[in-house]
Amino acid sequence: MGRLRSETERSEISHDQLRAMQLAKLRAGLPDVLATNAFWRARLHDVRGWDDFERLPLTTKSQLMADQASAPPFGTNLTYPLDHYVRLHQTSGSSGGHPLHWLDTAGSWEWCARIWAQHVYRAAGVTGDDRVFCAFSFGLGCLCISGGAMTSEQRVHTILDLGATVLLSTPTYALRLAEVARDGGVDLARSGIRVTIHAGEPGASIPSTRDAIEAAWSAVSFDHTGMTELGPTGHSCSARDGVHLIESEYIFEVTSEGELVATNLGRWGMPLVRYRTGDRVVASREPCSCGSPFLKVVGGIRGRVDDMFTVRGVNLYPSQVEEIVRRYREVGEFVIEHRRERQMDEVAVVVETLVSDFPVERLEADLRQALGVRLGCRVVAPGTLPRSELKARRVVRL
Ligand SMILES: [Zn+2]
């Protein structure tokens, strides 16, 4: 009964109630941070209302990196003595520079795990009966089979042998595992995987990429957003047209340039306040058919703010190119080569395919029609482009 009622409340919570809940959570957590956390004490002030909140400064990843570099290894964003922390995570460092180290207390870690159970897994219909195969270095809830330190071939066989029902991976890596299975004569439709959940890249919100993953795995694919230093922030829903941001556990803002800014409301051991995520989004408050009261990021995260490239005055993101390229099932990997010559941006899409008569001109025409500018395309042999088990690097600047 209690559970039923809380679900009803969740779907009927008004925006004002949500705002009041956010402010109450922030006001409950902030006093400890202001008292003992050296990083935030120097930056924040007490928050009584939204006016106070909006006067807090924005924080960037480079400020966090500089702090950890000047007070190694964990920096000064620590609310409690070190022996209160039980888990360490680290960012992939894929954007260059040193990875960030992120520590959780037992309470902060429970907060992350609860968000996975109550929001991410629930939206995907994953229950305690599922067996989750995790190709990331972490896994939460359910029986989680960790796929670290294995080759891709070993991972395919482990998924089959152990009867995994849920796959967690980047979208690119789900396609890579399908490629490995096919090369090894393994039929993935025979596997028990019924749900795939993807993070790290926007792919699971790009219809053509999601279609390719669902076809390869005979499964239903969901998008999940989150960051090592922030926590799990959102998930796609039955409407399949975007990602809901979990506003009961975060405060989200979008800058005038379209960058997502987030404040977490429960990871108090190493919190982030008004953190610039670097993700470019278009947000909507239109009611969703799934009943979620949360803000929706339309079409998922469009890309990283610094991944944008310009061709003859038109601003483009890799996800717009991906939506077209993934319609061609014969393409394995692809990258966008960006070259600046004599003040001109030259961009070429390089696709990897087995097919000898791949229709390059048709792909060029499709890209031109969808994006409004001409991008040259080039075909290379399979295995030429680098493979990544983490985030694929889509834009190569030459
Ligand atoms: Zn929805």
Coordinates of C-alpha atoms and ligand atoms in Angstrom, one line a residue:
M1 CA 0.0 0.0 0.0
G2 CA 2.8 2.4 1.0
R3 CA 4.6 1.6 -2.2
L4 CA 1.5 2.1 -4.4
R5 CA 0.9 5.5 -2.8
S6 CA 4.4 6.7 -3.2
E7 CA 4.2 5.8 -7.0
T8 CA 1.1 7.8 -7.3
E9 CA 2.6 10.7 -5.5
R10 CA 5.7 10.5 -7.7
S11 CA 3.6 10.9 -10.9
E12 CA 1.4 13.6 -9.4
I13 CA 4.0 15.8 -7.7
S14 CA 3.8 19.3 -8.9
H15 CA 6.7 21.4 -10.1
D16 CA 6.3 23.7 -7.0
Q17 CA 6.5 20.6 -4.7
L18 CA 9.5 19.4 -6.6
R19 CA 11.2 22.8 -6.2
A20 CA 10.4 22.9 -2.5
M21 CA 11.8 19.4 -2.1
Q22 CA 15.0 20.3 -3.8
L23 CA 15.5 23.4 -1.6
A24 CA 14.8 21.4 1.5
K25 CA 17.4 18.8 0.6
L26 CA 20.0 21.4 -0.3
R27 CA 19.4 23.3 3.0
A28 CA 19.6 20.0 5.0
G29 CA 23.0 19.0 3.4
L30 CA 24.7 22.3 3.0
P31 CA 25.5 23.2 6.7
D32 CA 28.0 20.3 7.0
V33 CA 29.6 21.2 3.7
L34 CA 30.0 24.9 4.7
A35 CA 31.4 23.9 8.1
T36 CA 34.1 21.4 7.0
N37 CA 34.6 21.2 3.3
A38 CA 37.5 23.5 2.4
F39 CA 36.8 23.5 -1.4
W40 CA 33.2 24.7 -1.0
R41 CA 33.6 26.8 2.1
A42 CA 35.7 29.2 0.0
R43 CA 33.1 29.3 -2.8
L44 CA 29.6 29.0 -1.3
H45 CA 27.3 30.9 1.1
D46 CA 24.3 29.8 3.1
V47 CA 21.2 29.2 1.0
R48 CA 17.8 30.2 2.4
G49 CA 15.9 30.6 -0.9
W50 CA 16.3 30.4 -4.7
D51 CA 17.7 33.9 -4.8
D52 CA 20.6 32.7 -2.7
F53 CA 21.1 29.6 -4.8
E54 CA 21.2 31.6 -8.1
R55 CA 24.0 33.7 -6.7
L56 CA 26.2 30.7 -6.1
P57 CA 29.1 30.5 -8.7
L58 CA 29.2 27.9 -11.5
T59 CA 31.9 25.3 -11.1
T60 CA 33.9 23.6 -13.9
K61 CA 35.8 20.3 -14.3
S62 CA 39.0 22.2 -14.8
Q63 CA 38.6 23.8 -11.3
L64 CA 38.2 20.3 -9.8
M65 CA 41.2 19.1 -11.7
A66 CA 43.3 22.1 -10.6
D67 CA 42.2 21.5 -7.0
Q68 CA 43.2 17.8 -7.1
A69 CA 46.5 18.7 -8.7
S70 CA 47.3 21.2 -6.0
A71 CA 46.2 18.9 -3.1
P72 CA 46.8 15.4 -4.4
P73 CA 45.4 12.9 -4.8
F74 CA 41.8 13.8 -3.7
G75 CA 41.8 17.6 -3.5
T76 CA 40.0 19.6 -0.9
N77 CA 36.3 18.7 -1.8
L78 CA 36.0 16.5 1.3
T79 CA 33.3 17.1 3.8
Y80 CA 34.5 14.3 6.2
P81 CA 37.8 12.9 7.4
L82 CA 39.3 10.4 4.9
D83 CA 38.5 7.3 6.9
H84 CA 34.7 8.0 6.4
Y85 CA 35.1 7.2 2.7
V86 CA 34.6 3.6 1.4
R87 CA 34.7 3.8 -2.4
L88 CA 36.9 5.4 -5.0
H89 CA 36.0 6.1 -8.6
Q90 CA 37.9 7.7 -11.3
T91 CA 37.0 9.5 -14.5
S92 CA 38.2 8.0 -17.8
G93 CA 40.4 11.0 -18.5
S94 CA 39.2 10.7 -22.1
S95 CA 39.0 14.5 -22.5
G96 CA 42.8 14.7 -21.9
G97 CA 44.6 15.5 -18.7
H98 CA 44.5 13.6 -15.5
P99 CA 41.5 11.6 -14.4
L100 CA 39.5 12.9 -11.5
H101 CA 39.4 10.8 -8.3
W102 CA 36.0 10.7 -6.6
L103 CA 35.4 9.3 -3.1
D104 CA 32.1 8.2 -1.6
T105 CA 31.1 7.6 2.0
A106 CA 28.7 4.7 2.7
G107 CA 25.8 7.2 2.7
S108 CA 26.8 8.8 -0.6
W109 CA 27.2 5.4 -2.2
E110 CA 23.8 4.3 -1.0
W111 CA 22.4 7.4 -2.5
C112 CA 23.8 6.4 -6.0
A113 CA 22.6 2.8 -5.6
R114 CA 19.1 4.0 -4.6
I115 CA 18.9 6.2 -7.7
W116 CA 19.8 3.2 -9.9
A117 CA 17.2 1.0 -8.3
Q118 CA 14.4 3.5 -8.0
H119 CA 14.8 5.3 -11.3
V120 CA 17.2 3.8 -13.9
Y121 CA 16.4 0.1 -13.4
R122 CA 12.7 0.8 -12.8
A123 CA 12.3 2.8 -16.0
A124 CA 13.9 -0.1 -17.9
G125 CA 11.8 -2.8 -16.1
V126 CA 14.8 -4.4 -14.6
T127 CA 14.1 -6.3 -11.3
G128 CA 15.9 -8.4 -8.7
D129 CA 15.3 -11.5 -10.9
D130 CA 17.6 -10.1 -13.6
R131 CA 21.3 -10.9 -14.2
V132 CA 23.1 -7.8 -15.2
F133 CA 26.3 -8.1 -17.3
C134 CA 28.2 -4.9 -16.8
A135 CA 30.9 -3.9 -19.3
F136 CA 31.6 -0.8 -17.2
S137 CA 33.9 -1.0 -14.3
F138 CA 31.0 -0.7 -11.8
G139 CA 27.7 -2.4 -11.3
L140 CA 24.8 -1.7 -9.0
G141 CA 22.0 -3.7 -7.5
C142 CA 20.7 -7.0 -8.9
L143 CA 23.2 -9.9 -9.5
C144 CA 25.8 -8.0 -11.3
I145 CA 28.4 -9.8 -13.4
S146 CA 31.4 -7.6 -13.8
G147 CA 33.0 -7.8 -17.3
G148 CA 36.3 -6.1 -16.5
A149 CA 39.6 -7.7 -17.5
M150 CA 38.1 -9.9 -20.2
T151 CA 38.5 -9.9 -24.0
S152 CA 35.4 -9.1 -26.1
E153 CA 35.2 -12.8 -27.1
Q154 CA 35.2 -13.9 -23.4
R155 CA 32.5 -11.3 -22.6
V156 CA 30.2 -12.7 -25.3
H157 CA 30.6 -16.3 -24.0
T158 CA 30.2 -15.2 -20.4
I159 CA 26.9 -13.4 -21.3
L160 CA 25.7 -16.7 -22.9
D161 CA 27.1 -19.1 -20.3
L162 CA 25.8 -17.2 -17.3
G163 CA 22.4 -16.4 -18.8
A164 CA 22.7 -12.7 -18.4
T165 CA 19.4 -10.8 -19.1
V166 CA 20.6 -7.2 -19.0
L167 CA 23.6 -5.6 -20.6
L168 CA 25.2 -2.3 -19.4
S169 CA 27.7 -0.8 -21.8
T170 CA 28.4 2.2 -24.1
P171 CA 26.3 2.0 -27.3
T172 CA 29.4 1.6 -29.4
Y173 CA 30.6 -1.3 -27.3
A174 CA 27.2 -3.1 -27.6
L175 CA 27.7 -2.9 -31.4
R176 CA 31.3 -4.0 -31.0
L177 CA 30.2 -7.1 -29.0
A178 CA 27.6 -7.9 -31.7
E179 CA 30.3 -7.7 -34.3
V180 CA 32.6 -10.0 -32.3
A181 CA 29.8 -12.5 -31.8
R182 CA 28.9 -12.5 -35.5
D183 CA 32.6 -13.0 -36.5
G184 CA 32.7 -16.0 -34.1
G185 CA 29.5 -17.5 -35.5
V186 CA 27.6 -16.8 -32.3
D187 CA 23.9 -15.9 -32.6
L188 CA 23.1 -13.2 -30.0
A189 CA 19.4 -13.6 -30.5
R190 CA 20.0 -16.9 -28.6
S191 CA 21.3 -15.0 -25.6
G192 CA 19.0 -14.2 -22.6
I193 CA 19.7 -10.4 -22.9
R194 CA 16.3 -8.7 -23.0
V195 CA 17.2 -5.2 -22.0
T196 CA 20.3 -3.1 -22.7
I197 CA 21.1 0.1 -20.8
H198 CA 23.7 2.5 -22.3
A199 CA 25.7 5.4 -21.1
G200 CA 28.8 7.4 -21.9
E201 CA 27.7 8.4 -25.4
P202 CA 24.3 9.7 -26.8
G203 CA 23.8 6.6 -29.0
A204 CA 20.8 5.0 -27.2
S205 CA 18.8 8.2 -27.8
I206 CA 19.8 8.3 -31.5
P207 CA 17.0 6.3 -33.3
S208 CA 19.2 4.6 -35.9
T209 CA 21.9 3.6 -33.4
R210 CA 19.2 2.3 -31.0
D211 CA 17.6 0.3 -33.8
A212 CA 20.9 -1.3 -34.7
I213 CA 21.6 -2.3 -31.1
E214 CA 18.1 -3.7 -30.6
A215 CA 18.3 -5.7 -33.9
A216 CA 21.7 -7.2 -33.0
W217 CA 20.7 -8.2 -29.5
S218 CA 16.9 -8.8 -29.9
A219 CA 16.5 -6.5 -26.8
V220 CA 14.9 -3.2 -25.8
S221 CA 17.5 -0.5 -25.4
F222 CA 17.5 2.4 -22.8
D223 CA 19.6 5.5 -22.5
H224 CA 21.1 6.4 -19.1
T225 CA 23.0 9.6 -18.3
G226 CA 25.4 10.2 -15.5
M227 CA 28.9 11.2 -14.6
T228 CA 31.5 9.7 -12.3
E229 CA 31.9 12.9 -10.4
L230 CA 28.2 13.7 -10.3
G231 CA 26.3 10.4 -10.0
P232 CA 23.4 8.9 -12.1
T233 CA 21.4 11.8 -13.5
G234 CA 18.7 10.4 -15.9
H235 CA 17.2 7.7 -18.0
S236 CA 15.0 7.3 -21.1
C237 CA 11.4 6.2 -20.8
S238 CA 8.6 4.4 -22.7
A239 CA 8.1 7.5 -24.8
R240 CA 11.6 6.9 -26.3
D241 CA 12.1 10.5 -27.3
G242 CA 14.5 11.7 -24.6
V243 CA 15.9 11.4 -21.2
H244 CA 14.3 12.4 -17.9
L245 CA 16.5 14.2 -15.4
I246 CA 16.0 12.9 -11.9
E247 CA 14.9 16.2 -10.2
S248 CA 14.1 14.6 -6.9
E249 CA 17.8 14.1 -6.4
Y250 CA 19.4 17.0 -8.3
I251 CA 18.8 20.6 -9.2
F252 CA 19.2 21.0 -13.0
E253 CA 19.7 24.2 -14.9
V254 CA 20.4 24.9 -18.6
T255 CA 22.6 27.9 -19.5
S256 CA 21.7 30.2 -22.4
E257 CA 24.3 28.3 -24.5
G258 CA 22.4 25.0 -23.8
E259 CA 24.9 23.5 -21.4
L260 CA 23.5 21.4 -18.6
V261 CA 24.4 22.5 -15.0
A262 CA 23.7 20.1 -12.1
T263 CA 23.7 20.2 -8.3
N264 CA 23.5 16.8 -6.6
L265 CA 21.4 16.5 -3.4
G266 CA 22.6 13.5 -1.5
R267 CA 26.3 12.8 -2.3
W268 CA 27.4 15.0 0.6
G269 CA 30.8 13.4 1.1
M270 CA 32.1 15.0 -2.1
P271 CA 29.3 17.1 -3.5
L272 CA 29.0 19.2 -6.6
V273 CA 27.1 22.5 -6.7
R274 CA 26.1 24.2 -9.9
Y275 CA 28.5 22.0 -11.9
R276 CA 28.9 22.7 -15.6
T277 CA 28.6 19.2 -17.1
G278 CA 29.9 20.1 -20.6
D279 CA 26.8 18.3 -22.0
R280 CA 24.7 20.2 -24.6
V281 CA 20.9 19.7 -24.1
V282 CA 17.5 20.9 -25.2
A283 CA 15.2 20.6 -22.2
S284 CA 11.3 20.4 -22.2
R285 CA 8.7 20.7 -19.5
E286 CA 5.9 19.3 -21.7
P287 CA 4.1 16.5 -19.9
C288 CA 5.4 13.0 -21.0
S289 CA 3.2 10.1 -21.8
C290 CA 5.1 8.0 -19.3
G291 CA 3.8 10.1 -16.5
S292 CA 7.2 11.2 -15.2
P293 CA 7.1 14.7 -13.6
F294 CA 10.7 15.3 -14.4
L295 CA 12.3 17.6 -17.0
K296 CA 13.0 15.9 -20.3
V297 CA 16.2 16.3 -22.3
V298 CA 14.7 16.0 -25.8
G299 CA 16.5 13.5 -27.9
G300 CA 19.0 12.8 -25.1
I301 CA 22.3 14.5 -24.7
R302 CA 23.3 16.0 -28.1
G303 CA 27.0 15.9 -27.4
R304 CA 29.7 17.5 -25.5
V305 CA 29.8 21.3 -25.7
D306 CA 33.4 21.1 -26.9
D307 CA 32.6 18.4 -29.5
M308 CA 30.8 20.9 -31.7
F309 CA 32.4 21.6 -35.1
T310 CA 31.5 24.1 -37.7
V311 CA 31.2 23.6 -41.4
R312 CA 30.6 26.7 -43.6
G313 CA 29.0 28.5 -40.7
V314 CA 26.8 25.6 -39.6
N315 CA 27.3 24.3 -36.1
L316 CA 27.2 20.5 -35.9
Y317 CA 27.4 17.8 -33.3
P318 CA 28.7 14.2 -33.9
S319 CA 25.3 12.8 -32.8
Q320 CA 23.7 14.5 -35.9
V321 CA 26.2 12.7 -38.2
E322 CA 25.7 9.4 -36.2
E323 CA 22.0 9.5 -36.7
I324 CA 22.5 9.3 -40.5
V325 CA 25.6 7.0 -40.6
R326 CA 23.9 4.3 -38.4
R327 CA 21.1 3.9 -40.9
Y328 CA 23.7 2.0 -42.9
R329 CA 23.9 -1.3 -41.1
E330 CA 27.0 -2.3 -43.1
V331 CA 29.0 0.4 -41.3
G332 CA 31.1 -0.9 -38.4
E333 CA 32.9 2.1 -36.9
F334 CA 33.1 5.7 -38.1
V335 CA 35.0 8.9 -37.2
I336 CA 34.6 12.5 -38.2
E337 CA 37.9 14.1 -39.3
H338 CA 38.1 17.8 -38.8
R339 CA 40.8 19.7 -40.5
R340 CA 41.3 23.5 -40.5
E341 CA 43.0 24.6 -43.7
R342 CA 43.5 28.3 -44.7
Q343 CA 40.8 29.5 -42.3
M344 CA 38.4 26.9 -43.8
D345 CA 36.9 24.0 -41.8
E346 CA 37.2 20.8 -43.8
V347 CA 35.2 17.8 -42.5
A348 CA 35.3 14.2 -43.7
V349 CA 33.3 11.2 -42.5
V350 CA 35.4 8.1 -42.5
V351 CA 33.4 4.8 -42.4
E352 CA 34.6 1.3 -41.9
T353 CA 32.8 -1.4 -43.9
L354 CA 33.2 -4.9 -45.3
V355 CA 31.0 -4.2 -48.3
S356 CA 33.0 -3.6 -51.4
D357 CA 30.3 -1.6 -53.2
F358 CA 29.3 0.6 -50.2
P359 CA 27.1 3.5 -51.5
V360 CA 29.4 6.4 -50.5
E361 CA 27.6 8.9 -52.7
R362 CA 24.2 8.0 -51.2
L363 CA 25.6 8.5 -47.7
E364 CA 27.0 11.9 -48.8
A365 CA 23.6 12.9 -50.2
D366 CA 21.8 11.8 -47.1
L367 CA 24.2 13.8 -44.9
R368 CA 23.9 16.8 -47.1
Q369 CA 20.1 16.7 -47.0
A370 CA 19.9 16.2 -43.2
L371 CA 22.6 18.7 -42.2
G372 CA 22.4 21.3 -44.9
V373 CA 26.1 21.2 -45.7
R374 CA 28.3 18.9 -47.7
L375 CA 30.6 16.5 -45.8
G376 CA 32.9 14.3 -47.9
C377 CA 32.9 10.6 -47.0
R378 CA 35.6 8.0 -47.3
V379 CA 35.6 4.2 -46.9
V380 CA 38.3 2.3 -45.0
A381 CA 38.8 -1.4 -44.5
P382 CA 37.4 -3.1 -41.3
G383 CA 39.7 -2.9 -38.3
T384 CA 41.3 0.4 -39.5
L385 CA 39.7 2.7 -37.0
P386 CA 40.5 2.5 -33.3
R387 CA 38.0 0.5 -31.1
S388 CA 37.1 1.7 -27.7
E389 CA 35.5 -0.1 -24.8
L390 CA 34.8 3.2 -23.1
K391 CA 33.6 6.3 -24.9
A392 CA 34.3 6.4 -28.7
R393 CA 36.1 9.4 -29.9
R394 CA 34.0 10.6 -32.8
V395 CA 35.7 13.8 -33.8
V396 CA 39.4 13.6 -34.7
R397 CA 41.0 17.0 -35.2
L398 CA 43.9 16.9 -37.6
Ligands
ZN1 ZN 8.8 10.0 -20.2

